[in-house]
């Protein structure tokens, strides 16, 4: 393997490229988070006023909350099937257009049936975006900052969630829920044109598929070195024609166990995320807070997840993501238990912020964990599996909340159930084998990532 020192001008181009990619990818995921929490912010309106989309009971509200997640699951799995074949850039551009149109059409829904189908359709685009964003960002991020940069990018999700809660507090009474959904369509006239001009395809992916002329051209334009020209030990690259691609590689003997455990871990985390983001405002309304007060808890939840994940990502780059994710799950579970102890308002807000770290913040770290776990030619499929199969838990989240509330469970009992889910997530994280992103080798072939274990590769 050749080792060279990057030229200063190439390094400058690389920094600019990484900044553009991170900014565009983060902006895209802001609208994923916006969509996630926007439904939770308006569901209380639907429950109390049938003039909007018809009569909505807690059971129907749970189903409507799950429709989008079914779409996310299907979209993620479909994108995972093609993202490692046709590339990250094409899938991401199509996703921006798709979910923008879906949000606009949802703003015009007049029945719960139409609303549900449009939520499903919007979810297809969001799922496809999730499945490819982490893969592209991971392949451009510097080796020693992969978890931090993935956390910054995926921090767009809680940032969008926070934005949805704040806009609902400030604007709901002025523009209604339809106006808030119209705002979710803005990427088609803002993000999509910028991404078309400024978002390159992955150099690593192009090289792994044998498109060497295009890879050289993108490498020269972006300053990102071709695989094999700079010593990069954390990137696992299978040469064109070697190793199984996409889901075939993901479910090969080499990856089968970690794929199963990572999928279950993501499903547990997303069940927590969607339970809380859908039902926390309603739970707090029933606890005696007014409408704006209950939405404030939603804003604090997502603010805690955003800043907590950024802080935790630094620890993940130093110690490896596995122990940090397990610790965050456990912290979230303990915080959910504290919510049952009757703290005053200021204390409750602090605890809810910690719950945000242990739920949405943990899921942010999980996406980075998974993106860096797999080799290039199965990476998009791996993230798609995490986002897609994990959505089974997300689908169950709103339904779990509606079941517990509809059955008359006390608020403390609901928090006990959610805390139990957090502990299950911590246990599953500890069961993930050490990172196995190794290349498929011919006899005598040297691996790109041969060398001492990196923090990602250490056993926890």
Short mmCIF file of C-alpha atoms in Angstrom, two decimals:
data_model
loop_
_atom_site.label_atom_id
_atom_site.label_comp_id
_atom_site.label_asym_id
_atom_site.label_seq_id
_atom_site.Cartn_x
_atom_site.Cartn_y
_atom_site.Cartn_z
CA UNK A 1 0.00 0.00 0.00
CA UNK A 2 1.39 3.37 -1.01
CA UNK A 3 1.59 6.12 1.58
CA UNK A 4 1.90 9.74 0.56
CA UNK A 5 1.50 13.07 2.24
CA UNK A 6 -1.56 14.95 0.94
CA UNK A 7 -0.78 18.28 -0.74
CA UNK A 8 -1.93 21.40 1.14
CA UNK A 9 -4.23 22.43 -1.72
CA UNK A 10 -5.78 18.95 -1.77
CA UNK A 11 -6.33 19.12 1.98
CA UNK A 12 -8.03 22.50 1.59
CA UNK A 13 -10.34 21.08 -1.09
CA UNK A 14 -11.10 18.12 1.15
CA UNK A 15 -12.03 20.35 4.08
CA UNK A 16 -14.39 22.35 1.87
CA UNK A 17 -15.92 19.15 0.50
CA UNK A 18 -16.47 17.69 3.97
CA UNK A 19 -18.04 20.95 5.18
CA UNK A 20 -20.46 20.98 2.23
CA UNK A 21 -21.38 17.33 2.63
CA UNK A 22 -21.92 17.60 6.38
CA UNK A 23 -23.95 20.80 6.00
CA UNK A 24 -26.18 19.40 3.25
CA UNK A 25 -26.61 16.02 4.93
CA UNK A 26 -27.43 17.65 8.27
CA UNK A 27 -29.97 19.97 6.62
CA UNK A 28 -31.61 16.96 4.98
CA UNK A 29 -31.91 15.08 8.26
CA UNK A 30 -33.35 18.19 9.94
CA UNK A 31 -36.49 17.51 7.93
CA UNK A 32 -36.50 13.86 9.02
CA UNK A 33 -36.58 15.06 12.63
CA UNK A 34 -39.11 17.75 11.75
CA UNK A 35 -41.45 15.12 10.31
CA UNK A 36 -40.87 12.83 13.31
CA UNK A 37 -42.01 15.34 15.93
CA UNK A 38 -44.49 17.36 13.89
CA UNK A 39 -47.07 14.58 14.10
CA UNK A 40 -46.56 14.34 17.87
CA UNK A 41 -47.06 18.10 18.10
CA UNK A 42 -50.39 18.04 16.23
CA UNK A 43 -51.87 14.73 17.41
CA UNK A 44 -53.56 16.35 20.41
CA UNK A 45 -55.38 18.68 17.99
CA UNK A 46 -56.67 15.70 16.00
CA UNK A 47 -57.78 13.88 19.17
CA UNK A 48 -59.86 16.84 20.32
CA UNK A 49 -61.21 18.34 17.08
CA UNK A 50 -62.75 16.09 14.38
CA UNK A 51 -63.12 18.95 11.90
CA UNK A 52 -59.53 18.55 10.69
CA UNK A 53 -59.26 14.97 9.38
CA UNK A 54 -62.30 13.34 10.97
CA UNK A 55 -62.78 11.55 14.27
CA UNK A 56 -59.44 10.38 15.70
CA UNK A 57 -59.31 8.09 18.74
CA UNK A 58 -56.08 7.17 20.60
CA UNK A 59 -56.02 3.87 18.68
CA UNK A 60 -56.37 5.64 15.30
CA UNK A 61 -53.77 8.21 16.36
CA UNK A 62 -51.33 5.39 17.12
CA UNK A 63 -51.92 3.86 13.70
CA UNK A 64 -51.49 7.19 11.94
CA UNK A 65 -48.21 7.68 13.78
CA UNK A 66 -47.05 4.26 12.61
CA UNK A 67 -47.94 4.67 8.92
CA UNK A 68 -45.03 7.02 8.29
CA UNK A 69 -42.70 4.58 10.01
CA UNK A 70 -43.85 1.71 7.83
CA UNK A 71 -42.96 3.94 4.88
CA UNK A 72 -39.57 4.72 6.41
CA UNK A 73 -38.89 1.00 6.85
CA UNK A 74 -39.84 0.16 3.26
CA UNK A 75 -37.96 3.16 1.86
CA UNK A 76 -34.82 2.35 3.84
CA UNK A 77 -34.79 -1.30 2.78
CA UNK A 78 -35.42 -0.40 -0.87
CA UNK A 79 -32.64 2.19 -0.79
CA UNK A 80 -30.32 -0.29 0.88
CA UNK A 81 -30.96 -2.72 -1.95
CA UNK A 82 -29.83 -0.18 -4.57
CA UNK A 83 -27.64 2.31 -2.68
CA UNK A 84 -24.58 0.04 -2.76
CA UNK A 85 -25.22 -0.57 -6.49
CA UNK A 86 -26.17 2.81 -8.02
CA UNK A 87 -24.44 5.04 -5.46
CA UNK A 88 -25.31 7.33 -2.56
CA UNK A 89 -25.78 10.63 -4.43
CA UNK A 90 -28.59 9.54 -6.75
CA UNK A 91 -30.61 8.03 -3.90
CA UNK A 92 -30.21 11.12 -1.72
CA UNK A 93 -31.30 13.55 -4.45
CA UNK A 94 -34.38 11.47 -5.24
CA UNK A 95 -35.19 11.29 -1.53
CA UNK A 96 -35.12 15.07 -1.05
CA UNK A 97 -37.63 15.54 -3.86
CA UNK A 98 -39.87 12.64 -2.77
CA UNK A 99 -40.39 13.57 0.87
CA UNK A 100 -40.85 17.27 0.04
CA UNK A 101 -43.73 16.46 -2.27
CA UNK A 102 -45.13 14.08 0.35
CA UNK A 103 -45.15 16.78 3.04
CA UNK A 104 -46.90 19.22 0.70
CA UNK A 105 -49.62 16.72 -0.17
CA UNK A 106 -50.10 15.79 3.49
CA UNK A 107 -50.82 19.45 4.25
CA UNK A 108 -53.87 19.14 2.00
CA UNK A 109 -55.31 15.92 3.49
CA UNK A 110 -58.92 16.12 4.67
CA UNK A 111 -59.53 12.57 5.94
CA UNK A 112 -57.62 10.31 8.28
CA UNK A 113 -57.31 7.70 5.52
CA UNK A 114 -55.69 10.18 3.10
CA UNK A 115 -53.52 11.54 5.90
CA UNK A 116 -52.31 8.02 6.75
CA UNK A 117 -51.48 7.05 3.15
CA UNK A 118 -49.63 10.32 2.59
CA UNK A 119 -47.68 9.80 5.81
CA UNK A 120 -46.67 6.38 4.48
CA UNK A 121 -45.62 7.88 1.13
CA UNK A 122 -43.57 10.62 2.81
CA UNK A 123 -41.89 7.97 4.93
CA UNK A 124 -40.59 6.22 1.80
CA UNK A 125 -38.44 9.23 0.95
CA UNK A 126 -37.26 9.76 4.52
CA UNK A 127 -36.27 6.10 4.87
CA UNK A 128 -34.28 6.18 1.64
CA UNK A 129 -32.47 9.30 2.85
CA UNK A 130 -31.58 7.73 6.20
CA UNK A 131 -30.22 4.63 4.50
CA UNK A 132 -27.69 6.56 2.43
CA UNK A 133 -26.76 9.70 4.38
CA UNK A 134 -24.72 7.95 7.08
CA UNK A 135 -22.92 5.86 4.46
CA UNK A 136 -21.86 8.90 2.39
CA UNK A 137 -20.81 10.94 5.42
CA UNK A 138 -18.81 8.04 6.87
CA UNK A 139 -16.90 7.67 3.59
CA UNK A 140 -15.89 11.34 3.55
CA UNK A 141 -15.26 11.85 7.28
CA UNK A 142 -11.64 11.91 8.55
CA UNK A 143 -10.73 8.59 10.14
CA UNK A 144 -10.25 9.98 13.66
CA UNK A 145 -13.50 11.97 13.65
CA UNK A 146 -16.00 9.55 12.12
CA UNK A 147 -18.22 9.26 15.20
CA UNK A 148 -18.16 13.01 15.84
CA UNK A 149 -19.02 13.91 12.24
CA UNK A 150 -21.73 11.25 12.08
CA UNK A 151 -23.13 12.66 15.33
CA UNK A 152 -23.08 16.20 13.91
CA UNK A 153 -24.87 15.02 10.77
CA UNK A 154 -27.39 12.80 12.52
CA UNK A 155 -27.83 15.60 15.02
CA UNK A 156 -29.97 17.09 12.28
CA UNK A 157 -32.71 14.68 13.38
CA UNK A 158 -33.09 16.00 16.96
CA UNK A 159 -32.44 19.54 15.67
CA UNK A 160 -35.40 19.15 13.31
CA UNK A 161 -37.44 17.65 16.13
CA UNK A 162 -36.60 20.62 18.34
CA UNK A 163 -37.50 22.98 15.48
CA UNK A 164 -40.87 21.26 14.99
CA UNK A 165 -41.72 21.59 18.67
CA UNK A 166 -40.70 25.26 18.81
CA UNK A 167 -42.55 26.15 15.60
CA UNK A 168 -45.65 24.36 16.88
CA UNK A 169 -45.51 26.44 20.07
CA UNK A 170 -45.00 29.71 18.19
CA UNK A 171 -47.01 29.24 14.99
CA UNK A 172 -49.70 26.60 15.47
CA UNK A 173 -52.34 29.11 16.47
CA UNK A 174 -51.46 31.33 13.49
CA UNK A 175 -50.93 28.94 10.55
CA UNK A 176 -52.45 25.71 11.89
CA UNK A 177 -51.13 22.20 11.42
CA UNK A 178 -51.42 22.48 7.63
CA UNK A 179 -49.04 25.44 7.55
CA UNK A 180 -46.52 23.48 9.59
CA UNK A 181 -46.64 20.59 7.10
CA UNK A 182 -46.23 23.02 4.20
CA UNK A 183 -42.99 24.18 5.81
CA UNK A 184 -41.74 20.60 5.60
CA UNK A 185 -41.84 20.85 1.79
CA UNK A 186 -39.17 23.58 1.66
CA UNK A 187 -36.25 21.23 0.73
CA UNK A 188 -37.48 20.92 -2.85
CA UNK A 189 -36.70 24.59 -3.48
CA UNK A 190 -33.75 24.99 -1.10
CA UNK A 191 -31.85 21.80 -0.31
CA UNK A 192 -32.33 19.90 -3.58
CA UNK A 193 -30.75 22.53 -5.89
CA UNK A 194 -27.79 22.98 -3.53
CA UNK A 195 -27.22 19.24 -3.17
CA UNK A 196 -27.39 18.74 -6.94
CA UNK A 197 -24.60 21.30 -7.36
CA UNK A 198 -22.43 20.60 -4.32
CA UNK A 199 -22.84 16.97 -3.19
CA UNK A 200 -20.36 14.58 -4.88
CA UNK A 201 -20.55 10.82 -5.12
CA UNK A 202 -18.39 8.83 -2.70
CA UNK A 203 -14.83 8.28 -3.97
CA UNK A 204 -14.60 5.09 -1.92
CA UNK A 205 -17.84 3.73 -3.39
CA UNK A 206 -16.76 4.57 -6.95
CA UNK A 207 -13.46 2.76 -6.42
CA UNK A 208 -15.17 -0.25 -4.83
CA UNK A 209 -17.40 -0.59 -7.92
CA UNK A 210 -14.50 -0.33 -10.35
CA UNK A 211 -15.39 3.15 -11.70
CA UNK A 212 -11.77 4.27 -11.44
CA UNK A 213 -11.86 7.09 -14.04
CA UNK A 214 -14.81 8.72 -12.30
CA UNK A 215 -13.23 8.07 -8.89
CA UNK A 216 -10.03 9.86 -9.98
CA UNK A 217 -12.02 12.81 -11.31
CA UNK A 218 -14.05 13.16 -8.08
CA UNK A 219 -10.87 12.67 -6.02
CA UNK A 220 -9.13 15.51 -7.86
CA UNK A 221 -12.16 17.79 -7.55
CA UNK A 222 -12.81 17.11 -3.85
CA UNK A 223 -9.28 16.53 -2.54
CA UNK A 224 -10.34 13.15 -1.10
CA UNK A 225 -7.58 10.61 -1.83
CA UNK A 226 -8.21 7.45 -3.80
CA UNK A 227 -8.18 4.29 -1.66
CA UNK A 228 -4.65 2.93 -1.43
CA UNK A 229 -2.88 6.28 -2.00
CA UNK A 230 -2.99 7.38 1.64
CA UNK A 231 -2.68 5.20 4.72
CA UNK A 232 -6.26 4.98 6.01
CA UNK A 233 -6.65 2.03 8.32
CA UNK A 234 -10.25 2.40 9.37
CA UNK A 235 -11.77 2.05 5.89
CA UNK A 236 -12.56 -1.42 4.61
CA UNK A 237 -12.72 -1.53 0.82
CA UNK A 238 -13.45 -4.60 -1.24
CA UNK A 239 -12.02 -4.27 -4.76
CA UNK A 240 -14.45 -4.48 -7.67
CA UNK A 241 -15.63 -8.01 -8.14
CA UNK A 242 -14.74 -9.23 -4.64
CA UNK A 243 -17.07 -9.82 -1.73
CA UNK A 244 -20.85 -9.91 -1.75
CA UNK A 245 -22.56 -6.58 -2.30
CA UNK A 246 -25.47 -5.00 -0.43
CA UNK A 247 -27.87 -7.25 1.46
CA UNK A 248 -26.20 -10.40 0.12
CA UNK A 249 -23.01 -9.39 1.93
CA UNK A 250 -24.90 -8.11 4.95
CA UNK A 251 -26.44 -11.54 5.59
CA UNK A 252 -23.34 -13.55 4.74
CA UNK A 253 -21.85 -15.75 7.47
CA UNK A 254 -19.29 -13.03 8.21
CA UNK A 255 -21.88 -10.43 9.23
CA UNK A 256 -24.99 -12.43 10.16
CA UNK A 257 -24.74 -12.26 13.97
CA UNK A 258 -23.81 -8.57 14.28
CA UNK A 259 -26.44 -7.66 11.68
CA UNK A 260 -29.14 -9.39 13.74
CA UNK A 261 -28.05 -7.78 17.01
CA UNK A 262 -27.60 -4.31 15.50
CA UNK A 263 -31.08 -4.52 13.95
CA UNK A 264 -32.67 -5.45 17.28
CA UNK A 265 -30.68 -2.72 19.05
CA UNK A 266 -31.91 -0.10 16.59
CA UNK A 267 -35.51 -1.37 16.84
CA UNK A 268 -35.41 -1.02 20.63
CA UNK A 269 -33.98 2.48 20.42
CA UNK A 270 -36.52 3.61 17.86
CA UNK A 271 -39.42 2.21 19.87
CA UNK A 272 -38.31 4.50 22.69
CA UNK A 273 -37.80 7.47 20.35
CA UNK A 274 -41.19 7.25 18.66
CA UNK A 275 -43.11 6.41 21.83
CA UNK A 276 -41.86 9.56 23.50
CA UNK A 277 -41.96 11.90 20.50
CA UNK A 278 -45.53 10.86 19.66
CA UNK A 279 -47.04 10.70 23.13
CA UNK A 280 -44.98 12.86 25.52
CA UNK A 281 -47.10 16.01 24.89
CA UNK A 282 -50.30 14.02 25.51
CA UNK A 283 -48.83 12.39 28.63
CA UNK A 284 -47.88 15.81 30.00
CA UNK A 285 -51.33 17.20 29.17
CA UNK A 286 -52.81 14.40 31.25
CA UNK A 287 -50.33 15.20 34.02
CA UNK A 288 -51.87 18.68 34.27
CA UNK A 289 -49.68 20.87 32.05
CA UNK A 290 -51.26 23.15 29.44
CA UNK A 291 -50.77 22.73 25.69
CA UNK A 292 -47.72 24.97 25.38
CA UNK A 293 -46.22 23.51 28.54
CA UNK A 294 -46.56 19.96 27.22
CA UNK A 295 -44.91 20.95 23.93
CA UNK A 296 -42.08 22.51 25.92
CA UNK A 297 -41.22 19.06 27.26
CA UNK A 298 -40.98 17.85 23.66
CA UNK A 299 -38.59 20.70 22.82
CA UNK A 300 -36.42 19.95 25.87
CA UNK A 301 -36.40 16.22 25.05
CA UNK A 302 -34.96 16.87 21.60
CA UNK A 303 -32.63 19.63 22.75
CA UNK A 304 -31.13 17.18 25.24
CA UNK A 305 -30.71 14.56 22.54
CA UNK A 306 -28.95 17.00 20.20
CA UNK A 307 -26.35 18.34 22.62
CA UNK A 308 -25.99 15.08 24.52
CA UNK A 309 -25.21 13.12 21.36
CA UNK A 310 -22.55 15.62 20.29
CA UNK A 311 -20.82 15.31 23.66
CA UNK A 312 -21.12 11.52 23.70
CA UNK A 313 -19.71 11.24 20.16
CA UNK A 314 -16.36 12.58 21.37
CA UNK A 315 -16.24 9.76 23.87
CA UNK A 316 -17.21 7.31 21.11
CA UNK A 317 -14.25 8.42 18.97
CA UNK A 318 -11.93 7.89 21.94
CA UNK A 319 -13.29 4.72 23.53
CA UNK A 320 -15.30 3.20 20.69
CA UNK A 321 -19.06 3.55 20.15
CA UNK A 322 -20.14 0.29 21.76
CA UNK A 323 -19.58 1.14 25.45
CA UNK A 324 -20.80 4.71 24.92
CA UNK A 325 -24.09 3.61 23.30
CA UNK A 326 -24.66 1.09 26.11
CA UNK A 327 -24.00 3.78 28.73
CA UNK A 328 -26.40 6.21 27.01
CA UNK A 329 -29.18 3.60 26.90
CA UNK A 330 -28.69 2.96 30.62
CA UNK A 331 -28.64 6.68 31.44
CA UNK A 332 -31.91 7.19 29.56
CA UNK A 333 -33.53 4.31 31.45
CA UNK A 334 -32.49 5.74 34.82
CA UNK A 335 -33.79 9.18 33.85
CA UNK A 336 -37.17 7.72 32.85
CA UNK A 337 -37.42 6.17 36.30
CA UNK A 338 -36.64 9.55 37.89
CA UNK A 339 -39.67 11.04 36.11
CA UNK A 340 -41.88 9.01 38.46
CA UNK A 341 -40.52 10.65 41.63
CA UNK A 342 -42.51 13.92 41.57
CA UNK A 343 -39.76 16.48 41.00
CA UNK A 344 -40.71 20.17 40.58
CA UNK A 345 -40.97 21.59 37.04
CA UNK A 346 -37.33 22.70 36.79
CA UNK A 347 -36.15 19.25 37.85
CA UNK A 348 -38.51 17.54 35.41
CA UNK A 349 -37.14 19.60 32.52
CA UNK A 350 -33.56 18.64 33.37
CA UNK A 351 -34.51 14.97 33.63
CA UNK A 352 -36.38 15.08 30.32
CA UNK A 353 -33.25 16.53 28.68
CA UNK A 354 -31.28 13.53 29.98
CA UNK A 355 -34.02 11.23 28.68
CA UNK A 356 -33.41 12.87 25.28
CA UNK A 357 -29.75 11.83 25.42
CA UNK A 358 -30.73 8.28 26.32
CA UNK A 359 -33.30 7.93 23.52
CA UNK A 360 -33.02 10.11 20.40
CA UNK A 361 -29.41 10.98 21.24
CA UNK A 362 -28.53 7.30 21.54
CA UNK A 363 -30.14 6.57 18.18
CA UNK A 364 -27.94 9.28 16.64
CA UNK A 365 -24.87 7.43 17.94
CA UNK A 366 -26.24 4.11 16.68
CA UNK A 367 -26.34 5.35 13.07
CA UNK A 368 -22.68 6.34 13.30
CA UNK A 369 -21.82 3.03 14.97
CA UNK A 370 -23.43 1.07 12.15
CA UNK A 371 -22.03 3.23 9.32
CA UNK A 372 -18.49 2.63 10.55
CA UNK A 373 -19.03 -1.05 11.32
CA UNK A 374 -19.46 -2.39 7.77
CA UNK A 375 -17.16 -2.40 4.74
CA UNK A 376 -17.92 -0.10 1.80
CA UNK A 377 -19.83 -2.48 -0.47
CA UNK A 378 -22.32 -3.40 2.25
CA UNK A 379 -22.35 -0.10 4.17
CA UNK A 380 -25.51 1.41 2.67
CA UNK A 381 -27.28 -1.92 3.16
CA UNK A 382 -26.09 -1.99 6.78
CA UNK A 383 -27.41 1.51 7.51
CA UNK A 384 -30.60 0.64 5.62
CA UNK A 385 -31.04 -2.45 7.79
CA UNK A 386 -30.50 -0.36 10.92
CA UNK A 387 -32.97 2.29 9.76
CA UNK A 388 -35.39 -0.13 8.08
CA UNK A 389 -35.63 -3.12 10.40
CA UNK A 390 -35.25 -0.71 13.29
CA UNK A 391 -38.45 0.96 12.14
CA UNK A 392 -40.34 -2.13 13.28
CA UNK A 393 -39.62 -0.78 16.73
CA UNK A 394 -40.51 2.71 15.55
CA UNK A 395 -43.81 1.43 14.18
CA UNK A 396 -44.51 -0.17 17.52
CA UNK A 397 -43.65 3.00 19.45
CA UNK A 398 -46.80 5.05 18.75
CA UNK A 399 -48.90 1.87 19.07
CA UNK A 400 -47.28 1.03 22.42
CA UNK A 401 -48.14 4.49 23.72
CA UNK A 402 -51.73 4.30 22.47
CA UNK A 403 -52.14 0.83 24.00
CA UNK A 404 -50.83 1.91 27.41
CA UNK A 405 -52.86 5.13 27.45
CA UNK A 406 -56.00 3.46 26.06
CA UNK A 407 -55.75 0.71 28.69
CA UNK A 408 -55.72 3.31 31.44
CA UNK A 409 -52.14 2.77 32.65
CA UNK A 410 -50.98 5.35 35.16
CA UNK A 411 -48.24 7.71 34.03
CA UNK A 412 -45.66 6.12 36.34
CA UNK A 413 -46.36 2.68 34.87
CA UNK A 414 -45.83 4.04 31.34
CA UNK A 415 -42.42 5.40 32.33
CA UNK A 416 -41.50 2.05 33.95
CA UNK A 417 -42.23 0.25 30.67
CA UNK A 418 -40.13 2.72 28.70
CA UNK A 419 -37.25 2.44 31.19
CA UNK A 420 -37.32 -1.33 30.74
CA UNK A 421 -36.92 -0.85 27.00
CA UNK A 422 -33.85 1.30 27.63
CA UNK A 423 -32.22 -1.46 29.66
CA UNK A 424 -32.98 -3.99 26.91
CA UNK A 425 -31.23 -1.65 24.45
CA UNK A 426 -28.15 -1.49 26.68
CA UNK A 427 -28.00 -5.29 26.91
CA UNK A 428 -28.30 -5.72 23.13
CA UNK A 429 -25.50 -3.18 22.61
CA UNK A 430 -23.19 -5.21 24.84
CA UNK A 431 -23.92 -8.28 22.72
CA UNK A 432 -22.63 -6.68 19.48
CA UNK A 433 -19.38 -8.46 18.46
CA UNK A 434 -16.24 -6.39 17.99
CA UNK A 435 -16.18 -4.52 14.66
CA UNK A 436 -15.67 -6.89 11.77
CA UNK A 437 -15.42 -4.56 8.80
CA UNK A 438 -12.85 -6.66 6.99
CA UNK A 439 -12.42 -6.93 3.26
CA UNK A 440 -13.11 -10.06 1.30
CA UNK A 441 -9.64 -11.18 0.16
CA UNK A 442 -8.27 -13.28 -2.60
CA UNK A 443 -5.40 -15.56 -1.57
CA UNK A 444 -2.39 -13.36 -0.95
CA UNK A 445 -4.34 -10.09 -1.18
CA UNK A 446 -3.51 -7.45 1.46
CA UNK A 447 -6.36 -5.66 3.23
CA UNK A 448 -6.71 -1.90 3.02
CA UNK A 449 -7.32 -1.67 6.75
CA UNK A 450 -4.54 -3.99 7.82
CA UNK A 451 -2.84 -2.71 10.94
CA UNK A 452 -3.45 -2.12 14.64
CA UNK A 453 -7.02 -2.02 15.91
CA UNK A 454 -8.66 1.39 15.90
CA UNK A 455 -11.05 2.52 18.68
CA UNK A 456 -13.96 1.22 16.59
CA UNK A 457 -12.34 -2.21 16.35
CA UNK A 458 -11.51 -2.70 20.01
CA UNK A 459 -13.72 -5.07 21.95
CA UNK A 460 -15.71 -3.18 24.52
#
